[in-house]
XYZ file of C-alpha atoms in Angstrom:
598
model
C 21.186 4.911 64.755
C 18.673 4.222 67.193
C 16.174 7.272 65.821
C 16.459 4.772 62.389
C 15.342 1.653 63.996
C 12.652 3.562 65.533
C 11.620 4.649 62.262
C 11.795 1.275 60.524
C 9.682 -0.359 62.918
C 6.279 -1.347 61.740
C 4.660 -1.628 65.091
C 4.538 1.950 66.471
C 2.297 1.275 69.523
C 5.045 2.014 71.968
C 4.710 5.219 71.069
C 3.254 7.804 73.130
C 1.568 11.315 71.547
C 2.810 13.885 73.114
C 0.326 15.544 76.155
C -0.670 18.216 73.894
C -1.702 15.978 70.676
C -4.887 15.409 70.678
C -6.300 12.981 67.203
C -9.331 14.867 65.169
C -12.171 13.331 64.587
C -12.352 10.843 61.261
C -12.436 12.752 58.080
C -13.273 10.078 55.333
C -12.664 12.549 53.208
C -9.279 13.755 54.190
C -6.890 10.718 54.747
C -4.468 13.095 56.208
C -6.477 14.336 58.996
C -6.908 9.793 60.129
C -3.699 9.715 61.557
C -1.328 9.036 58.914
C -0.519 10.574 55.412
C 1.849 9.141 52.492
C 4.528 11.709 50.870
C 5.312 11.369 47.377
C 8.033 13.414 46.019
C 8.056 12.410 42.122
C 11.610 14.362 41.238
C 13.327 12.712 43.976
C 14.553 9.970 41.872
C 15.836 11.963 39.649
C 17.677 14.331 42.303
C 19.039 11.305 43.674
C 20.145 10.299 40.259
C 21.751 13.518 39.232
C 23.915 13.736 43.008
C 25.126 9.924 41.981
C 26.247 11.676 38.546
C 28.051 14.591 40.204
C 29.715 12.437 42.415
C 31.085 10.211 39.577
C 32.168 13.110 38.081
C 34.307 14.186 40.754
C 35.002 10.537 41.564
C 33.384 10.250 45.035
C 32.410 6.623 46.344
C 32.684 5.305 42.773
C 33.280 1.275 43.601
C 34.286 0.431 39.927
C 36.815 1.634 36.933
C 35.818 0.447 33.546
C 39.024 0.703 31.189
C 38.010 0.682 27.007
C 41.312 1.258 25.063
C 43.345 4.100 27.261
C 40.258 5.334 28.704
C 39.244 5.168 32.039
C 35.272 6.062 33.750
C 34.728 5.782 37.307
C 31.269 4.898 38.334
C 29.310 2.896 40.553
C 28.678 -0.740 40.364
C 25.096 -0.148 41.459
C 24.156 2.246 39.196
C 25.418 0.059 36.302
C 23.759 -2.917 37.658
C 20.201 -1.252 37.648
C 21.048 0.069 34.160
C 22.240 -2.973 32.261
C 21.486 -6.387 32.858
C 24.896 -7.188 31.554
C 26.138 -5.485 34.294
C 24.255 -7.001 36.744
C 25.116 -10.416 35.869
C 29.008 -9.339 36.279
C 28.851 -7.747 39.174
C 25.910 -10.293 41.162
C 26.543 -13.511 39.821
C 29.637 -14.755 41.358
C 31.934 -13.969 38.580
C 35.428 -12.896 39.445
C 34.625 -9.316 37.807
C 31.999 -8.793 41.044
C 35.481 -8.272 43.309
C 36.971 -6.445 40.828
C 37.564 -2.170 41.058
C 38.812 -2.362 37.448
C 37.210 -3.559 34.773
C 38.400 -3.927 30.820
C 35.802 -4.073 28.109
C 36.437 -4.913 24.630
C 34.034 -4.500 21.708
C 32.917 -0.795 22.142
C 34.627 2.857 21.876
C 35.735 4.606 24.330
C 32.767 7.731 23.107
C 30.235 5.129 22.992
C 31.148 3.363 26.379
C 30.770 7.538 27.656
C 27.517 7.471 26.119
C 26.273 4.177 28.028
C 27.123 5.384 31.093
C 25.758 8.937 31.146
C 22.498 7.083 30.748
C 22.778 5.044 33.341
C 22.995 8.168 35.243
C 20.973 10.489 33.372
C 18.394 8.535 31.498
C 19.549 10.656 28.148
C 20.877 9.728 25.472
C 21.640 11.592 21.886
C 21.128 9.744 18.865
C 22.672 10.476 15.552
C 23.647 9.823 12.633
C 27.489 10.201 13.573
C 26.639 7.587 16.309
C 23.966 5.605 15.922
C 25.946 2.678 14.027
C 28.235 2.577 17.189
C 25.434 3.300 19.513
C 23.019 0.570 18.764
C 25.652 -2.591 18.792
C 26.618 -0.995 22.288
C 23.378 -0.760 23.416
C 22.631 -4.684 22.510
C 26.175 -5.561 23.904
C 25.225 -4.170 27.157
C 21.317 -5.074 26.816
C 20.030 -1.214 27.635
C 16.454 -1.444 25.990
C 15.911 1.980 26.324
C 18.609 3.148 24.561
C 17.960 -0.128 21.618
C 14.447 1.786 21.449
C 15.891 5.689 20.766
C 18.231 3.570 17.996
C 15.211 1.894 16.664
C 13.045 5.144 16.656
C 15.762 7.410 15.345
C 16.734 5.012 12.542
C 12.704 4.501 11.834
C 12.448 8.257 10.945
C 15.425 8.387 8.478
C 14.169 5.739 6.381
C 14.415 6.498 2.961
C 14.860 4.251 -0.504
C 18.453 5.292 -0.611
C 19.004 3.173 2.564
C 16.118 1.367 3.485
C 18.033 -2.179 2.642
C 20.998 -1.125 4.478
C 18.714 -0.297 7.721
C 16.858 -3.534 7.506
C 20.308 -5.404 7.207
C 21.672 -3.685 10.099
C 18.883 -4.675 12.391
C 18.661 -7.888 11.398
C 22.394 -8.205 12.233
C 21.695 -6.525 15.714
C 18.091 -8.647 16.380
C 15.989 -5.193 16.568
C 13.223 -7.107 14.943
C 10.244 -4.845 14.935
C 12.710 -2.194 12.947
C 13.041 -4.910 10.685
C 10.069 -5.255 9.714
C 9.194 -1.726 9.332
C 12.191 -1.101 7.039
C 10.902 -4.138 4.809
C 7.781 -2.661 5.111
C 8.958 0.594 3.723
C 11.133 -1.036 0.930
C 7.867 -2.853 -0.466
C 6.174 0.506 -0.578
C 9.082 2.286 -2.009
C 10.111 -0.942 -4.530
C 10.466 1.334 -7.939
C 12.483 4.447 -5.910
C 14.269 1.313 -4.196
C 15.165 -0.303 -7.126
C 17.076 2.812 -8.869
C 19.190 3.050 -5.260
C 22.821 1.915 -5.126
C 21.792 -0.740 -2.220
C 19.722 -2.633 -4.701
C 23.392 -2.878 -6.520
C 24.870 -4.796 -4.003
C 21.896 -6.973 -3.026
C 23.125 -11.040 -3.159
C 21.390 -13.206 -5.859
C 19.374 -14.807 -2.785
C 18.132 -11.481 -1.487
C 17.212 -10.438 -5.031
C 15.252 -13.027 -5.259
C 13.701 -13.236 -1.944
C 13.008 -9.625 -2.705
C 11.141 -9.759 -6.093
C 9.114 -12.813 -5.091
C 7.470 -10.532 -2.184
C 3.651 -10.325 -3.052
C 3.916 -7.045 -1.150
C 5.780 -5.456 -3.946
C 3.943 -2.186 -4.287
C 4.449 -1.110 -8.057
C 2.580 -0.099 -10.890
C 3.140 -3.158 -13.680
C 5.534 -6.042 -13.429
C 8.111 -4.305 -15.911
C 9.041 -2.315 -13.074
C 10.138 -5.686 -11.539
C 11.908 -7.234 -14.979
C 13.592 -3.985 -15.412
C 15.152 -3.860 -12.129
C 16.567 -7.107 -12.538
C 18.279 -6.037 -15.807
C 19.521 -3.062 -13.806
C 20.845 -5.089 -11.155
C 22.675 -7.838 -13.591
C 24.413 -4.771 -15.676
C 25.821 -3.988 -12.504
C 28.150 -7.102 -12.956
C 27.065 -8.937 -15.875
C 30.047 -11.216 -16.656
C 29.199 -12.490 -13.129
C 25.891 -11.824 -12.485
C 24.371 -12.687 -16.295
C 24.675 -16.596 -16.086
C 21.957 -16.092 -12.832
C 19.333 -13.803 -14.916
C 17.236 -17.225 -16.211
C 16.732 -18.115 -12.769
C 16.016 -14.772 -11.269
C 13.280 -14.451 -14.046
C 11.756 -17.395 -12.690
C 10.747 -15.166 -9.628
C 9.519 -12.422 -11.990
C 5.619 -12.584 -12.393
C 6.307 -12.352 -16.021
C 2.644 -13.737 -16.735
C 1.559 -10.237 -15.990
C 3.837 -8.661 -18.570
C 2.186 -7.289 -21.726
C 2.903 -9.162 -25.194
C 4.062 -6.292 -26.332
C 7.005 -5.552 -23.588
C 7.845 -9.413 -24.254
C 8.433 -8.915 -27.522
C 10.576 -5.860 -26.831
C 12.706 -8.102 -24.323
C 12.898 -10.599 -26.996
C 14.159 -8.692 -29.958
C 15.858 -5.906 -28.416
C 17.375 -6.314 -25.005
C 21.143 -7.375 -25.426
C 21.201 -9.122 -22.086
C 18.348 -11.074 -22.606
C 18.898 -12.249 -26.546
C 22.601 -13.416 -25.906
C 21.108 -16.331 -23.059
C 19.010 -18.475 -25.067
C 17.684 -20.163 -21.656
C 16.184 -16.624 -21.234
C 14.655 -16.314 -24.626
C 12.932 -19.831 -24.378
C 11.431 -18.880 -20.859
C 9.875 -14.972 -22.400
C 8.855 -16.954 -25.392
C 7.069 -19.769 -23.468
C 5.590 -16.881 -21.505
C 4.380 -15.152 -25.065
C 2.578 -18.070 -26.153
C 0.787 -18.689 -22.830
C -0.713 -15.034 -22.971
C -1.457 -15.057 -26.731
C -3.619 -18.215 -27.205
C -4.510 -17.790 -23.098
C -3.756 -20.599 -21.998
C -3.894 -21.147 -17.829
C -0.935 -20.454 -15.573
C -0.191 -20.831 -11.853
C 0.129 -16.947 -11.562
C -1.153 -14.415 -9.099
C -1.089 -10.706 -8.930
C 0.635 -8.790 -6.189
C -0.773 -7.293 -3.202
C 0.659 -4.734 -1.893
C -0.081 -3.656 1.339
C -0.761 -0.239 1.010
C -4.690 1.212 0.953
C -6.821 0.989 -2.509
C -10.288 3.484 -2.826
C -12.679 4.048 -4.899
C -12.525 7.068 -7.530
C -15.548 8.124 -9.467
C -15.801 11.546 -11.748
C -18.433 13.065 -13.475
C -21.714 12.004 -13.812
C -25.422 13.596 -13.926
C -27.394 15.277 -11.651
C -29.928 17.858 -13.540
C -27.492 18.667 -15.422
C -23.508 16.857 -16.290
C -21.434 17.130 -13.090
C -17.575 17.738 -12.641
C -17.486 16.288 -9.422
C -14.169 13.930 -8.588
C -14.138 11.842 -5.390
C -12.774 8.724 -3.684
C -13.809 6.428 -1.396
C -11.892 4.831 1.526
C -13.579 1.606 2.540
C -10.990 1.879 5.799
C -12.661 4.715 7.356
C -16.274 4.590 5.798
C -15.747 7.910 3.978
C -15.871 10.128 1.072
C -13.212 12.451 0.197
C -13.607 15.548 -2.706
C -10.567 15.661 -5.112
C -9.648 17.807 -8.025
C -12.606 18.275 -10.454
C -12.621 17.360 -14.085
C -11.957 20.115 -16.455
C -15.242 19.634 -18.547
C -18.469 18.795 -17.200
C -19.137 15.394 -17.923
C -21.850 12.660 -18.047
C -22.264 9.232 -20.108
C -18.434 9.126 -19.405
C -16.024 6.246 -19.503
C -12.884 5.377 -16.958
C -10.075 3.135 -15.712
C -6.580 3.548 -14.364
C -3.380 2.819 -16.427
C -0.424 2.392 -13.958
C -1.536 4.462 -11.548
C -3.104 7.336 -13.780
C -7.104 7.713 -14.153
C -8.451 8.327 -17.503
C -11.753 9.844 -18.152
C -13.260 9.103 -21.505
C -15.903 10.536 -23.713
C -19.147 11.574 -22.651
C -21.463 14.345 -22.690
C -21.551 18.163 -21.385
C -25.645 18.330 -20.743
C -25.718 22.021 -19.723
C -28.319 24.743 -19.568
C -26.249 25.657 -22.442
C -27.190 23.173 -25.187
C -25.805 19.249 -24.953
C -22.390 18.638 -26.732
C -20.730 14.973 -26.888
C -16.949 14.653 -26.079
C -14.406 13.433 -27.832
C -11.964 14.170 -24.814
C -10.053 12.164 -22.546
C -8.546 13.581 -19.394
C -5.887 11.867 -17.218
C -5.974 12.232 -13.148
C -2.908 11.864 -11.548
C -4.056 10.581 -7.886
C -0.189 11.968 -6.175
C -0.377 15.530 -7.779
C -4.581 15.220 -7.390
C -4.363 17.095 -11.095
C -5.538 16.165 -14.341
C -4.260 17.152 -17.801
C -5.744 17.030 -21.188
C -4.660 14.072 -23.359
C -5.042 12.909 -27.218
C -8.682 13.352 -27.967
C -9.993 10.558 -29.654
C -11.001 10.190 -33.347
C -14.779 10.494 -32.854
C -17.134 11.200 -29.883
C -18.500 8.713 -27.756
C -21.305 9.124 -25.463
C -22.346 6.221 -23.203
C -19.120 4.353 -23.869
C -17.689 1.385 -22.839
C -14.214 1.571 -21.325
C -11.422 -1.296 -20.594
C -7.704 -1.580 -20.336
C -6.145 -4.798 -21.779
C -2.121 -5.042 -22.121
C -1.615 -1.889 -20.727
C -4.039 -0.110 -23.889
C -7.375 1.613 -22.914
C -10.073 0.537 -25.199
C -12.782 2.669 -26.026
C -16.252 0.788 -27.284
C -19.397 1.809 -28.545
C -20.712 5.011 -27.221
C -23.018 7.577 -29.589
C -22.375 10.996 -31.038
C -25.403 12.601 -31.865
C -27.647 10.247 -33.642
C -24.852 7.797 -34.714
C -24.504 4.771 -32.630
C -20.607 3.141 -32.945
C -20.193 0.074 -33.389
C -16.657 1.411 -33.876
C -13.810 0.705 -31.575
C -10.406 2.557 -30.710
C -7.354 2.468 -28.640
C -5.256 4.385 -26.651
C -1.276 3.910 -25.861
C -0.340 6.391 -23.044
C 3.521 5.553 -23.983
C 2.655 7.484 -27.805
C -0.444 9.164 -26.904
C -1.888 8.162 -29.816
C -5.806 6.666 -30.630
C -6.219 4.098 -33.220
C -9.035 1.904 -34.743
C -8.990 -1.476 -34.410
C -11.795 -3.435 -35.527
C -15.465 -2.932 -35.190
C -18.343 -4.947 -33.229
C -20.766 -7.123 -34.766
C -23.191 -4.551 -33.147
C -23.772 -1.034 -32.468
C -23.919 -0.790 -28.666
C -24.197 2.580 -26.183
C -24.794 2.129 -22.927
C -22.649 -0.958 -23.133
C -20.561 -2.668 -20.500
C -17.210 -3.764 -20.440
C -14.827 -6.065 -18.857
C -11.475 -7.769 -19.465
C -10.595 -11.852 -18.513
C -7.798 -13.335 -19.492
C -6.581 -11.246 -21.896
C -10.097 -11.023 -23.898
C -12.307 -7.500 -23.612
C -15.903 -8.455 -23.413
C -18.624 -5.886 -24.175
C -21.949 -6.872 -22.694
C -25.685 -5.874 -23.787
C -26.437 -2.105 -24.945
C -28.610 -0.502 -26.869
C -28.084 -0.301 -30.905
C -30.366 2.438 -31.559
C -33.535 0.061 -31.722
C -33.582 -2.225 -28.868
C -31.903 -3.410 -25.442
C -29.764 -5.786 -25.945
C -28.718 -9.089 -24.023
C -26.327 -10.078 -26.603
C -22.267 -10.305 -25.796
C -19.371 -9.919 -27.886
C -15.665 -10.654 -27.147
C -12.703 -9.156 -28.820
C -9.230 -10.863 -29.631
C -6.182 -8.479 -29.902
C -3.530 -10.766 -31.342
C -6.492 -11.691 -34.122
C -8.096 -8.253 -33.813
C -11.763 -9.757 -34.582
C -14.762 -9.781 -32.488
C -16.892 -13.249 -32.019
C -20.024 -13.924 -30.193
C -20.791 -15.571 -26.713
C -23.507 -16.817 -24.854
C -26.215 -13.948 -24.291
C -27.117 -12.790 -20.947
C -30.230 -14.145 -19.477
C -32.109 -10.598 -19.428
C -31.999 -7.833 -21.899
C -29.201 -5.092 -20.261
C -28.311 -1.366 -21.717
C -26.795 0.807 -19.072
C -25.525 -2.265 -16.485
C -22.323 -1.947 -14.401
C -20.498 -4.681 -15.612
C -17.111 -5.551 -14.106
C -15.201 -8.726 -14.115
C -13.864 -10.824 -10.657
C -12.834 -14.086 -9.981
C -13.152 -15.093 -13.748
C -16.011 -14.079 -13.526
C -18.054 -11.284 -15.419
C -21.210 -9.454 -13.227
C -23.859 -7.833 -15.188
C -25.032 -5.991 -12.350
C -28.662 -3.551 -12.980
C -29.678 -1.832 -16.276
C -32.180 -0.927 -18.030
C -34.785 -3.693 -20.454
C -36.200 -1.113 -21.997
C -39.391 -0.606 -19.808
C -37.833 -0.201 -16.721
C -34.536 -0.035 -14.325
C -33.599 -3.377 -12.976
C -32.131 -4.593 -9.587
C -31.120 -8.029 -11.140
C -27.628 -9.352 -11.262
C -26.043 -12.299 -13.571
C -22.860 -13.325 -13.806
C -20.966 -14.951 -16.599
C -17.978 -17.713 -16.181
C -15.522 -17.426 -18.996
C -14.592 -20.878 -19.382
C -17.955 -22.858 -19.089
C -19.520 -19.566 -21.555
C -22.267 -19.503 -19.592
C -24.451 -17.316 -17.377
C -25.916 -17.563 -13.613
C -28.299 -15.427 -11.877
C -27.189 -14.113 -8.344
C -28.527 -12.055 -5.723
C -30.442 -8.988 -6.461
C -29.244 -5.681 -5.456
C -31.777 -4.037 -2.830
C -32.489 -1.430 -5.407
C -33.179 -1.287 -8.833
C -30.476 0.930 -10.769
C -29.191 1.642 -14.161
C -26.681 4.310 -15.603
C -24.492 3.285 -12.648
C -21.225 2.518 -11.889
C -19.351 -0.600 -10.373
C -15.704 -1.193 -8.943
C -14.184 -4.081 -7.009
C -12.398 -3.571 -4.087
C -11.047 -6.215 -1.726
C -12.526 -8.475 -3.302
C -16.367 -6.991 -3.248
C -17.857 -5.101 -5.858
C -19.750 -2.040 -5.380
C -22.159 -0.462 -7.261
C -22.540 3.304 -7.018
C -25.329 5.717 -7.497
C -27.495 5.280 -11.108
C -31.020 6.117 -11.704
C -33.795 4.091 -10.422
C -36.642 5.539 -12.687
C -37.634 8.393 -10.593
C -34.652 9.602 -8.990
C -30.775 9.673 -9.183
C -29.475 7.918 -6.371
C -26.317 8.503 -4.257
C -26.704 4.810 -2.231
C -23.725 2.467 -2.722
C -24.688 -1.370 -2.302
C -22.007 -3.982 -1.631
C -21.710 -7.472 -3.070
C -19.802 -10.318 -1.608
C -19.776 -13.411 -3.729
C -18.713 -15.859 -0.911
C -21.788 -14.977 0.663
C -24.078 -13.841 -2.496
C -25.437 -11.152 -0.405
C -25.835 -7.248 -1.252
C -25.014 -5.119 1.897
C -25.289 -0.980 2.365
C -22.429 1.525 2.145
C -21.759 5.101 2.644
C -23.184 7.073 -0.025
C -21.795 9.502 -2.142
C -22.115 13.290 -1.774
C -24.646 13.304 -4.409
C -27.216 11.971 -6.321
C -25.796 10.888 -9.916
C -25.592 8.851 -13.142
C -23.960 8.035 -15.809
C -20.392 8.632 -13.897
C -16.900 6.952 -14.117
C -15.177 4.463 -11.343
C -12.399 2.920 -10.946
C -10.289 1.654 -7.842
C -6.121 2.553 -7.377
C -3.935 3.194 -4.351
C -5.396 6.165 -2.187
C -3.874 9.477 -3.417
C -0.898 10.772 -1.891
C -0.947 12.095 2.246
C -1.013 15.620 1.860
C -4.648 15.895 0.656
C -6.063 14.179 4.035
C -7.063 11.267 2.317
C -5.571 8.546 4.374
């Protein structure tokens, strides 16, 4: 006893060192040679730890019995305590249970009070799927964070759209907010697998709705959204049908084609035997057909868009298929097309690339294409689809109601003022009607339901002249002309708005960009690009628009320049791995994990 006090004392100068001790001399480089040294042994804690263990196993100095059911642990109030604060407020703050030896507990297992306590001794803990819906209610009972965490990071990792709404529920119901969120996170990603789940069965009208009004929704079109409602109603439709007008209200059916309304309209059971319903998809119908405004926006899902681009020309017509991720500032190589192609058009259809047309320039001989090719960004493989009727060179490309336009374009020394379509669901082509004008080189761009198809070249001269097409009158009218004559311009619509971004007037390229607002049907001059460029291509990604490579009368470029309209400034990006022309863009979701992309 008294060697301890000695010990304990901070004030050692009452000490003498022995006759034969004699100090070194200072070593400011060796603290233990200055008369003192610190000893650290880091796995003492845990020895300690494990003897505490062994000596509740064989019940030695245990201060405590905690009874659950007709089970009985020994342990030691101490070691609970510094485990649990829930334990530490029983057995510190004055409550009866601190002079108790025995102590019942309701609410929990017997097994999963066993597994509480081994951690308190152990620090270990094994979490499965046999235990974890036990485990983690426990765990938040007894408030061990440590052992909410392993829950939390277990339950992360099995997330899946077979459960995904049943893991969000449950840790909503135990507070374990940040796994929450992630499992929300997860369901917006994994909406359309979600959807075809039993969980999404047994969602409540409220958390259907709260569900499909998310902007986050990651699908492909809003049928994916209309059609999961109908699932969900058939579920239980004598109960569930009377809600299905008011859960359309949170569909964005603004953004369903004419076509699929129609379809609804006519055909679906469900909907034609609830007038309420009818009257709301025909409303819809109307609004879209004669385009009339609506307080409707697209969904954003939080997942990462890039930039695709595919053939092009470089000497000679290029295969080359890449994307760019405007997250990292880099260019990734992906599959290549099939057939060598320049003059080429492109654009997704729910989630599928399409490259049209164009030309094979080889050392061969030059041959124009009549092919279209389809890129599938998950699989990073394309397949050959329904070639259309003739062959376009320099063509114009758009996609209205879920139908990819081809316009213009040349074959040989025929320039079309023809125009044909493309439905993926019947992969079939079919004329509608023709432009005023014969146009290659020409731009196009959809707004509000109306395909635009900007400047060109007939065969004699540039053109500045516009021309916008009507599908539900199938007839082409002019607009206002663009301020400068344009063949070979990216042209690409945002904000209601439709850029005319470079080109070519017929002496040479041009770094000039105009811009033309739908509803006034007029056009505005904006900031130049930094270089002149034509036979390039243009994409808009959050909310910028890029224009990619081109030819700027001497060489073919791979630069990238970057508009902002809030600013009306042009600013430098990454370039591409080569120099080219007369290639395809478009913007979609970054393709799937496994090729490195994101």
């Amino acid at each position: 006893m008294e060697l301890l006090k000695m010990a304990e004392k901070s004030d050692c100068t009452s000490f003498r060192s022995p006759a034969c001790f004699k100090p070194r001399p200072i070593d400011e480089n060796n603290p233990a040679v200055n008369g003192s040294m610190t000893f650290v042994n880091s796995s003492f804690p845990k020895e300690a730890l494990d003897m505490m263990n062994m000596m509740r196993r064989h019940q030695k100095l245990c201060d405590v019995e905690i009874r659950v059911d007709n089970d009985t642990f020994h342990a030691h109030k101490i070691v609970l305590a510094a485990a649990s604060p829930y334990f530490r407020a029983m057995f510190t703050s004055g409550l009866k249970e601190s002079e108790m030896s025995v102590i019942n507990i309701q609410g929990v297992s017997p097994v999963t009070m066993a597994f509480i306590i081994k951690f308190a001794y152990t620090g270990e803990v094994k979490v499965e799927e046999m235990n974890v819906c036990n485990l983690l209610p426990a765990a938040t009972m007894f408030q061990v964070n440590h052992i909410i965490e392993a829950c939390c990071t277990f339950l992360e990792k099995q997330l899946d759209p077979s459960n995904c709404i049943g893991i969000a529920d449950f840790a909503l119901q135990h507070g374990c907010t940040a796994l929450y969120q992630t499992a929300n996170q997860f369901l917006d990603q994994h909406f359309s697998q979600v959807s075809q789940g039993e969980e999404f069965l047994v969602l409540s009208p409220c958390q259907l709705i709260q569900l499909i009004k998310k902007d986050e929704l990651n699908v492909r079109n809003e049928s994916e959204v209309f059609n999961s409602v109908l699932r969900w109603v058939k579920h239980d439709e004598e109960r569930r049908g009377p809600k299905l007008s008011n859960i359309l209200n949170a569909v964005r059916c603004h953004f369903l084609t004419p076509r699929f309304l129609k379809e609804q309209i006519q055909g679906c059971e469900l909907v034609k035997n609830m007038p309420q319903c009818c009257e709301y998809l025909t409303q819809i119908l109307q609004d879209l057909t004669v385009c009339r405004k609506y307080n409707c926006h697209q969904r954003t899902p939080k997942v990462p868009f890039v930039i695709y681009t595919a053939g092009g020309y470089l000497q000679q017509s290029l295969s080359n298929m890449e994307c760019y991720n405007a997250e990292d500032k880099q260019w990734y190589s992906l599959a290549d097309i099939p057939t060598p192609r320049s003059g080429l058009g492109g654009a997704f259809i729910e989630g599928k690339f399409y490259a049209v047309g164009g030309r094979n320039n080889s050392r061969d001989g030059n041959q124009d294409s009549n092919a279209v090719d389809c890129y599938d960004p998950i699989k990073n493989v394309w397949r050959s689809c329904c070639p259309m009727n003739v062959a376009r060179n320099r063509v114009g490309v758009g996609v209205l109601d879920g139908l990819l336009y081809a316009v213009g374009g040349s074959e040989g020394v025929t320039h079309h003022k023809s125009v044909e379509r493309y439905d993926p669901c019947e992969e079939k082509w079919c004329f509608v009607s023709n432009m005023l004008t014969p146009r290659i080189g020409v731009g196009v761009s959809v707004v509000k339901r109306l395909l635009y198809a900007v400047g060109g070249y007939d065969g004699n001269c540039r053109l500045n002249t516009v021309e916008c097409y009507n599908p539900e009158k199938d007839e082409w009218v002019s607009v206002a002309s663009m301020k400068i004559t344009r063949s070979g311009a990216g042209v690409i619509s945002l904000n209601n708005y439709i850029y005319a971004i470079g080109g070519y007037d017929g002496t040479s390229q041009l770094n000039s960009v105009e811009r033309y607002n739908v509803d006034l049907n007029e056009w505005e001059t904006v900031a130049s690009m930094s270089s002149p460029r034509s036979a390039l291509s243009v994409a808009v990604l959050d909310d910028k628009i890029y224009a990619l490579g081109g030819y700027d009368g001497t060489y073919f470029m791979e630069t990238v320049e970057v508009y902002d309209p809030k600013t009306d400034k042009w600013s430098k990006a990454p370039s591409m791995s080569c120099g080219r022309s007369g290639q395809a863009s478009g913007v979609w979701k970054a393709p799937c994990l496994a090729h490195g992309i994101v």
